[in-house]
């Protein structure tokens, strides 16, 4: 299983404290699968959009396991990307 993730990082300053936040996460599913397990570390239940390797948007079941992990269940195995925000 080869999975690549990336995040957009933002920083907020309040007085002498700087808080680093990740606001989006892009998951690349490089191996075709009908179940994608994603550790995004966004500390929330993000909105999710999924596209296959051809760029076609795909519907799937989204299960928010907790504030930092989710599972996507598809009707068939494929490679692609999940965009979380």
Coordinates of C-alpha atoms in Angstrom, one line a residue, residues 47-85:
X47 CA -15.6 17.6 4.1
X48 CA -14.3 15.0 1.6
X49 CA -14.2 15.0 -2.3
X50 CA -12.9 11.9 -4.1
X51 CA -11.6 11.7 -7.7
X52 CA -10.3 8.7 -9.6
X53 CA -7.0 8.7 -11.5
X54 CA -8.8 10.0 -14.5
X55 CA -10.1 13.0 -12.5
X56 CA -13.7 11.9 -12.4
X57 CA -15.5 12.7 -9.1
X58 CA -16.6 9.5 -7.3
X59 CA -19.3 9.0 -4.7
X60 CA -18.4 6.9 -1.7
X61 CA -19.3 6.1 1.9
X62 CA -17.4 8.3 4.4
X63 CA -16.9 7.1 7.9
X64 CA -15.4 9.5 10.3
X65 CA -13.6 7.2 12.8
X66 CA -12.5 10.1 15.0
X67 CA -11.3 13.7 14.5
X68 CA -8.1 12.6 12.8
X69 CA -9.0 9.4 10.9
X70 CA -11.6 8.4 8.3
X71 CA -12.4 5.5 6.1
X72 CA -13.7 5.7 2.5
X73 CA -15.7 2.8 1.1
X74 CA -16.1 2.6 -2.7
X75 CA -18.2 0.4 -5.0
X76 CA -15.0 -0.8 -6.7
X77 CA -11.2 -0.6 -6.4
X78 CA -9.4 2.3 -8.0
X79 CA -6.5 4.7 -7.6
X80 CA -7.1 8.4 -7.0
X81 CA -7.2 11.4 -4.6
X82 CA -9.2 12.4 -1.6
X83 CA -9.4 16.1 -0.9
X84 CA -10.2 16.9 2.8
X85 CA -10.9 20.4 4.2

